Coordinates of C-alpha atoms and ligand atoms in Angstrom, one line a residue:
M1 CA -12.9 -11.9 -7.5
R2 CA -14.7 -12.4 -4.3
R3 CA -15.8 -16.0 -4.4
Y4 CA -17.8 -16.1 -1.3
G5 CA -21.1 -14.3 -1.2
K6 CA -21.0 -13.0 2.3
H7 CA -17.8 -11.6 3.6
T8 CA -16.7 -13.4 6.8
D9 CA -13.4 -13.4 8.6
E10 CA -12.3 -13.7 12.1
D11 CA -12.8 -10.0 12.8
D12 CA -16.5 -10.0 12.1
V13 CA -18.2 -9.2 15.3
R14 CA -20.3 -12.3 15.9
V15 CA -23.4 -11.8 17.9
R16 CA -24.8 -15.1 19.1
P17 CA -28.6 -15.1 18.9
N18 CA -30.1 -15.8 22.3
R19 CA -33.7 -16.4 23.2
K20 CA -34.5 -12.7 23.5
G21 CA -33.1 -11.9 20.1
N22 CA -29.8 -10.5 19.0
R23 CA -28.6 -8.7 22.0
P24 CA -24.8 -8.8 22.3
R25 CA -23.6 -10.7 25.4
T26 CA -21.6 -7.8 26.8
H27 CA -22.3 -8.7 30.4
I28 CA -19.9 -11.6 30.3
R29 CA -16.9 -9.4 29.6
P30 CA -15.2 -8.7 33.0
K31 CA -13.5 -5.4 33.4
H32 CA -9.9 -6.6 33.9
E33 CA -8.7 -3.3 35.1
D34 CA -5.6 -4.8 36.5
A35 CA -4.6 -6.3 33.1
A36 CA -1.1 -5.6 31.7
D37 CA -0.5 -4.2 28.3
G38 CA 1.5 -6.2 25.8
M39 CA 2.2 -6.7 22.2
V40 CA 1.8 -9.9 20.2
L41 CA 5.2 -11.0 18.8
T42 CA 4.2 -14.3 17.1
V43 CA 1.4 -16.8 17.1
D44 CA 1.9 -20.6 16.9
R45 CA -1.1 -22.9 17.0
G46 CA -3.1 -20.9 19.4
R47 CA -0.2 -19.9 21.6
L48 CA 0.6 -16.2 21.5
T49 CA 4.1 -15.0 22.4
C50 CA 3.7 -11.5 23.8
L51 CA 6.0 -8.8 25.1
V52 CA 5.0 -7.3 28.4
D53 CA 7.5 -4.7 29.7
D54 CA 10.7 -6.6 29.1
R55 CA 9.3 -10.1 29.6
V56 CA 8.3 -12.6 27.0
I57 CA 5.1 -14.2 27.9
V58 CA 3.2 -17.1 26.3
A59 CA -0.5 -16.6 26.4
M60 CA -3.8 -17.9 25.1
K61 CA -6.8 -16.0 24.0
A62 CA -9.5 -15.9 26.6
R63 CA -12.7 -17.6 25.6
E64 CA -14.6 -14.4 26.0
L65 CA -12.9 -12.9 23.0
G66 CA -14.9 -15.3 20.8
R67 CA -13.8 -15.7 17.2
K68 CA -11.8 -12.5 17.1
A69 CA -8.2 -13.6 16.7
A70 CA -5.2 -11.7 18.0
V71 CA -2.4 -11.4 15.4
V72 CA 1.2 -10.2 15.3
G73 CA 1.4 -6.6 16.1
D74 CA -1.7 -6.5 18.2
R75 CA -1.7 -4.5 21.3
V76 CA -3.4 -6.7 23.9
A77 CA -4.3 -6.7 27.6
L78 CA -3.2 -9.8 29.6
V79 CA -4.1 -11.3 32.9
G80 CA -2.9 -14.4 34.8
D81 CA 0.6 -15.5 35.3
L82 CA 2.7 -12.7 33.8
S83 CA 6.0 -13.9 35.2
G84 CA 7.2 -15.2 31.8
K85 CA 8.6 -18.3 33.5
K86 CA 8.7 -21.6 31.7
D87 CA 5.4 -23.4 31.4
T88 CA 3.3 -20.5 32.5
L89 CA 0.4 -19.4 30.4
A90 CA -1.3 -16.0 30.6
R91 CA -4.6 -15.0 29.1
I92 CA -5.4 -12.3 26.6
V93 CA -8.6 -10.6 27.6
R94 CA -8.7 -7.7 25.3
I95 CA -7.4 -6.7 21.8
E96 CA -7.0 -3.0 21.4
E97 CA -8.3 -1.2 18.4
R98 CA -6.0 -1.6 15.4
T99 CA -4.4 1.3 13.5
S100 CA -3.9 -0.8 10.4
V101 CA -4.4 -4.3 9.2
L102 CA -2.8 -6.4 6.4
R103 CA -4.9 -9.2 5.1
R104 CA -3.8 -12.1 3.0
T105 CA -6.2 -13.5 0.5
A106 CA -8.3 -16.6 0.9
D107 CA -6.4 -19.8 -0.1
D108 CA -7.9 -22.8 -1.8
D109 CA -7.8 -24.7 1.5
D110 CA -8.9 -21.7 3.6
P111 CA -11.8 -19.7 2.3
Y112 CA -11.4 -16.7 4.6
E113 CA -9.2 -13.7 4.2
R114 CA -7.1 -13.4 7.4
V115 CA -5.4 -10.5 9.0
V116 CA -1.6 -11.3 9.1
V117 CA -0.2 -8.2 10.8
A118 CA -1.9 -5.5 12.8
N119 CA -0.7 -2.0 13.6
A120 CA 2.1 -1.8 11.0
D121 CA 3.0 1.7 9.8
Q122 CA 5.1 0.6 6.9
L123 CA 5.0 -2.1 4.3
A124 CA 8.4 -3.2 3.0
I125 CA 7.7 -4.9 -0.3
V126 CA 10.6 -7.3 -0.8
T127 CA 11.3 -8.3 -4.4
A128 CA 14.3 -10.3 -5.7
L129 CA 15.7 -9.0 -8.9
A130 CA 16.2 -12.6 -9.9
D131 CA 15.7 -16.1 -8.3
P132 CA 12.7 -15.8 -8.0
E133 CA 11.9 -13.5 -10.9
P134 CA 10.3 -10.2 -10.0
R135 CA 6.5 -10.2 -10.2
P136 CA 5.2 -6.7 -10.8
R137 CA 1.6 -7.8 -10.3
L138 CA 2.4 -8.9 -6.8
I139 CA 4.2 -5.6 -6.1
D140 CA 1.2 -3.7 -7.4
R141 CA -1.2 -5.7 -5.2
C142 CA 1.0 -5.1 -2.2
L143 CA 1.0 -1.3 -3.0
V144 CA -2.7 -1.2 -3.2
A145 CA -3.0 -3.0 0.1
A146 CA -0.5 -0.5 1.6
F147 CA -2.3 2.6 0.2
D148 CA -5.6 1.2 1.2
G149 CA -4.5 0.4 4.7
G150 CA -2.7 3.7 5.2
L151 CA 0.7 2.1 5.4
T152 CA 3.7 3.7 3.8
P153 CA 5.3 1.5 1.2
L154 CA 9.0 0.8 0.9
L155 CA 10.4 -1.1 -2.0
V156 CA 13.3 -3.4 -1.1
L157 CA 14.9 -4.9 -4.2
T158 CA 17.3 -7.8 -3.2
K159 CA 19.8 -9.9 -5.1
S160 CA 21.2 -7.1 -7.3
D161 CA 24.2 -9.3 -7.6
L162 CA 22.1 -11.5 -9.9
A163 CA 20.3 -8.9 -12.0
P164 CA 20.1 -5.1 -12.3
P165 CA 17.3 -3.0 -10.8
D166 CA 16.8 -0.5 -13.7
E167 CA 13.7 -2.0 -15.3
L168 CA 11.8 -2.3 -12.1
L169 CA 12.8 1.1 -10.8
E170 CA 11.6 2.6 -14.1
L171 CA 8.2 0.8 -13.8
Y172 CA 7.7 2.3 -10.3
G173 CA 9.5 5.6 -10.8
A174 CA 6.3 7.6 -11.3
L175 CA 5.0 6.4 -7.9
D176 CA 7.8 8.0 -6.0
I177 CA 8.1 5.2 -3.6
P178 CA 11.2 5.1 -1.4
Y179 CA 13.4 2.1 -2.3
V180 CA 16.6 0.3 -1.3
V181 CA 18.6 -2.0 -3.5
T182 CA 20.7 -4.7 -1.8
S183 CA 23.1 -7.4 -2.9
R184 CA 24.8 -10.5 -1.4
D185 CA 28.0 -8.5 -0.7
E186 CA 26.1 -5.7 1.0
L187 CA 24.4 -8.2 3.2
E188 CA 27.7 -9.5 4.3
N189 CA 29.4 -6.2 4.9
G190 CA 26.5 -4.7 6.7
D191 CA 25.6 -2.0 4.1
A192 CA 22.3 -3.6 3.2
A193 CA 21.1 -3.6 6.8
D194 CA 22.3 0.0 7.3
R195 CA 20.5 1.3 4.3
V196 CA 17.3 -0.5 5.1
R197 CA 17.5 0.6 8.7
E198 CA 17.4 4.3 7.6
H199 CA 13.8 3.7 6.7
L200 CA 12.7 1.9 9.8
D201 CA 13.2 4.3 12.7
G202 CA 10.2 4.7 14.9
K203 CA 8.0 2.5 12.8
I204 CA 6.5 -1.0 12.7
T205 CA 7.5 -2.3 9.4
A206 CA 6.1 -5.5 7.9
F207 CA 8.3 -7.3 5.4
V208 CA 6.2 -9.0 2.7
G209 CA 7.0 -10.7 -0.6
H210 CA 7.2 -14.0 -2.3
S211 CA 8.9 -16.9 -0.6
G212 CA 12.7 -16.9 -1.3
V213 CA 13.2 -13.2 -2.0
G214 CA 15.3 -12.8 1.1
K215 CA 13.0 -11.4 3.8
T216 CA 14.3 -13.6 6.6
T217 CA 18.0 -13.0 5.5
L218 CA 17.4 -9.3 5.7
V219 CA 15.5 -9.3 9.0
N220 CA 18.2 -11.4 10.5
A221 CA 20.8 -8.9 9.3
L222 CA 18.8 -6.2 11.0
V223 CA 18.2 -7.9 14.3
P224 CA 21.3 -9.7 15.8
E225 CA 20.8 -13.2 17.0
D226 CA 21.1 -12.4 20.7
R227 CA 18.3 -9.9 20.4
R228 CA 16.2 -12.4 18.5
R229 CA 16.9 -14.9 21.3
S230 CA 16.0 -12.4 24.0
T231 CA 12.6 -12.0 22.7
G232 CA 12.1 -15.8 22.8
H233 CA 12.1 -16.3 19.1
V234 CA 14.9 -18.8 18.7
N235 CA 13.3 -21.7 20.6
A236 CA 10.6 -20.7 22.9
V237 CA 7.9 -20.8 20.3
T238 CA 8.5 -23.7 18.0
G239 CA 10.8 -25.7 20.2
R240 CA 12.8 -26.6 17.1
G241 CA 15.5 -24.1 17.7
R242 CA 14.7 -22.3 14.5
H243 CA 11.8 -20.2 13.3
T244 CA 10.3 -21.6 10.2
T245 CA 8.4 -18.5 9.0
T246 CA 5.1 -20.2 9.1
S247 CA 3.7 -17.3 11.1
A248 CA 4.5 -13.6 11.1
L249 CA 7.2 -12.7 13.7
A250 CA 7.8 -9.2 15.2
L251 CA 11.3 -8.4 16.3
P252 CA 12.6 -5.3 18.0
L253 CA 15.1 -3.3 15.9
A254 CA 18.5 -2.7 17.6
G255 CA 20.2 0.6 17.4
A256 CA 17.2 2.7 16.5
R257 CA 16.5 6.0 18.0
A258 CA 12.8 5.4 18.6
E259 CA 11.0 2.1 19.3
S260 CA 11.1 0.3 16.0
W261 CA 9.9 -3.2 15.0
V262 CA 10.4 -5.4 12.0
V263 CA 7.9 -8.1 11.2
D264 CA 9.0 -11.0 9.1
T265 CA 6.1 -12.8 7.4
P266 CA 5.7 -16.1 5.6
G267 CA 5.8 -15.9 1.8
V268 CA 2.5 -14.4 0.8
R269 CA 1.0 -15.2 -2.5
S270 CA -1.2 -12.2 -2.4
F271 CA -3.1 -9.8 -0.3
G272 CA -6.8 -9.6 0.1
L273 CA -8.1 -6.8 -2.0
A274 CA -11.8 -7.5 -1.8
H275 CA -12.4 -4.6 0.6
I276 CA -10.3 -2.0 -1.1
D277 CA -11.9 1.4 -1.4
P278 CA -10.5 3.2 -4.5
S279 CA -10.9 6.6 -2.8
R280 CA -8.4 5.5 -0.1
V281 CA -6.0 4.4 -2.8
I282 CA -6.3 7.7 -4.6
H283 CA -5.6 9.4 -1.3
A284 CA -2.0 8.2 -1.8
F285 CA -1.9 10.3 -5.0
P286 CA -2.4 13.9 -3.7
D287 CA -1.5 15.3 -7.1
L288 CA -4.5 13.4 -8.7
E289 CA -7.0 13.4 -5.9
P290 CA -8.4 17.0 -6.5
G291 CA -8.9 16.0 -10.2
T292 CA -11.5 13.4 -9.2
E293 CA -14.0 16.1 -8.1
G294 CA -15.3 16.3 -11.7
C295 CA -15.8 12.5 -11.9
P296 CA -19.2 10.9 -12.3
R297 CA -20.5 9.3 -9.1
A298 CA -18.8 6.0 -8.3
C299 CA -16.3 6.6 -11.1
S300 CA -13.9 3.7 -11.6
H301 CA -11.4 6.3 -12.8
D302 CA -10.9 4.1 -15.9
E303 CA -13.9 5.0 -17.9
P304 CA -14.6 7.6 -20.7
D305 CA -16.1 10.2 -18.4
C306 CA -13.4 10.1 -15.8
A307 CA -12.2 13.6 -15.1
L308 CA -8.7 12.6 -14.5
D309 CA -7.9 12.5 -18.2
E310 CA -8.7 16.2 -18.5
W311 CA -6.9 16.9 -15.2
V312 CA -3.7 15.5 -16.7
A313 CA -4.3 17.1 -20.1
E314 CA -4.5 20.5 -18.4
G315 CA -1.1 19.9 -17.0
H316 CA -2.1 19.5 -13.3
A317 CA -0.3 16.1 -13.0
D318 CA 2.1 13.9 -14.8
P319 CA 0.3 11.4 -17.2
A320 CA 2.7 8.7 -15.9
R321 CA 1.1 9.1 -12.5
L322 CA -2.4 8.5 -13.8
Y323 CA -1.2 5.5 -15.8
S324 CA 0.3 4.1 -12.6
L325 CA -2.8 4.8 -10.5
R326 CA -4.9 3.0 -13.1
R327 CA -2.6 0.1 -13.3
L328 CA -2.9 -0.3 -9.5
L329 CA -6.6 0.1 -9.4
A330 CA -6.9 -2.6 -12.2
T331 CA -5.0 -5.1 -10.0
R332 CA -8.2 -5.5 -8.0
E333 CA -9.9 -7.2 -10.9
R334 CA -7.0 -9.4 -11.8
R335 CA -5.7 -12.6 -10.2
E336 CA -2.2 -12.4 -9.1
G337 CA -0.8 -14.8 -11.6
D338 CA -2.3 -13.0 -14.6
Ligands
GDP3 N1 22.4 -13.9 -4.4 C1 21.7 -13.5 -3.4 N2 21.0 -14.3 -2.6 C2 20.3 -13.9 -1.5 C3 20.3 -12.5 -1.2 N3 19.5 -12.3 -0.2 C4 19.0 -13.5 0.2 N4 19.5 -14.5 -0.6 C5 19.3 -15.9 -0.6 O1 18.0 -16.2 -1.0 C6 17.5 -17.4 -0.3 C7 16.1 -17.1 0.3 O2 16.3 -16.2 1.4 P1 15.2 -16.1 2.6 O3 15.7 -15.0 3.4 O4 15.0 -17.4 3.3 O5 13.9 -15.7 1.8 P2 12.4 -15.5 2.4 O6 11.7 -16.7 2.0 O7 11.9 -14.3 1.7 O8 12.5 -15.3 3.8 C8 18.6 -17.8 0.7 O9 19.3 -18.8 0.1 C9 19.4 -16.5 0.8 O10 20.7 -16.8 1.1 C10 21.0 -11.6 -2.1 O11 21.0 -10.3 -1.9 N5 21.7 -12.1 -3.1
MG4 MG1 11.4 -16.3 5.4
ZN5 ZN1 -12.7 9.2 -12.3

């Protein structure tokens, strides 16, 4: 699955060799003790829109950060003109440690996996029940990415006016994932937003899914236009008066008790699963995890000696859970379209 021998992405710490060897060039990083804290809301061709206090500020990455890219959701430190006035440009001098990352896979025209969202707590996996048809493989891959990254998954099944949710809900039933089903009518009368909002309080939620499933429609229903405008999203970034969902976009949720964010993302084809550690995925299955103690070393959990079969046979866990776990682990070896 991994087509490139050595893993490289923009997060690798690159140490430029100098004449004395491989010593990192730490001395060039100034302290910037007076820097302000901000959060990256969107990125557009090297310009990063950041929220600092209540001001929306456009910034560029300082050269000293090297190849490390700041992405939506990143907590950053900024210096320079922080007024947020038109045509000003601040500098991002530091990217704080991330609590989570979501990567998308390498594309044909871009050989690197890239982080799309940092610091999200929850992954809302948006799937249309029809138009476009649901793709369980993509849902599985999103789930693995969520479990691996320590994000809580939420299934959002849209367009129930076009097809019923029963089959999909049955397929994911054993995983016990919270879900919301929405329809065109419920979007219009506000019920869809209300029901999704119940799952968003106090969290940063990234909405992912195939293009056309209704992510932007839902995010717009959650965040009223004046609020989108006040964070500079309507025209400050693209200048076209409309966000085209070519980059992820963080929006503050209105009416939430605790600070909550929703992150709209462009249609992803898949997530990078090259770095997935099966033990982190199993961690999301607390009923099965203790059963792996009897497994052979480096067990794939899908081999004859795997102790999980016995664990389930002894009645410690539901066989459907083991089946689901194995299906998820197997997605790592498959391409999304399979
Ligand atoms: N019938 C129906 N159409 C929907 C629903 N939600 C969104 N759509 C439509 O699906 C299309 C794609 O929506 P969009 O939000 O742009 O999808 P995105 O690519 O995931 O952001 C638009 O024409 C929406 O009006 C729904 O619940 N039912
Ligand atoms: Mg969209
Ligand atoms: Zn095993």
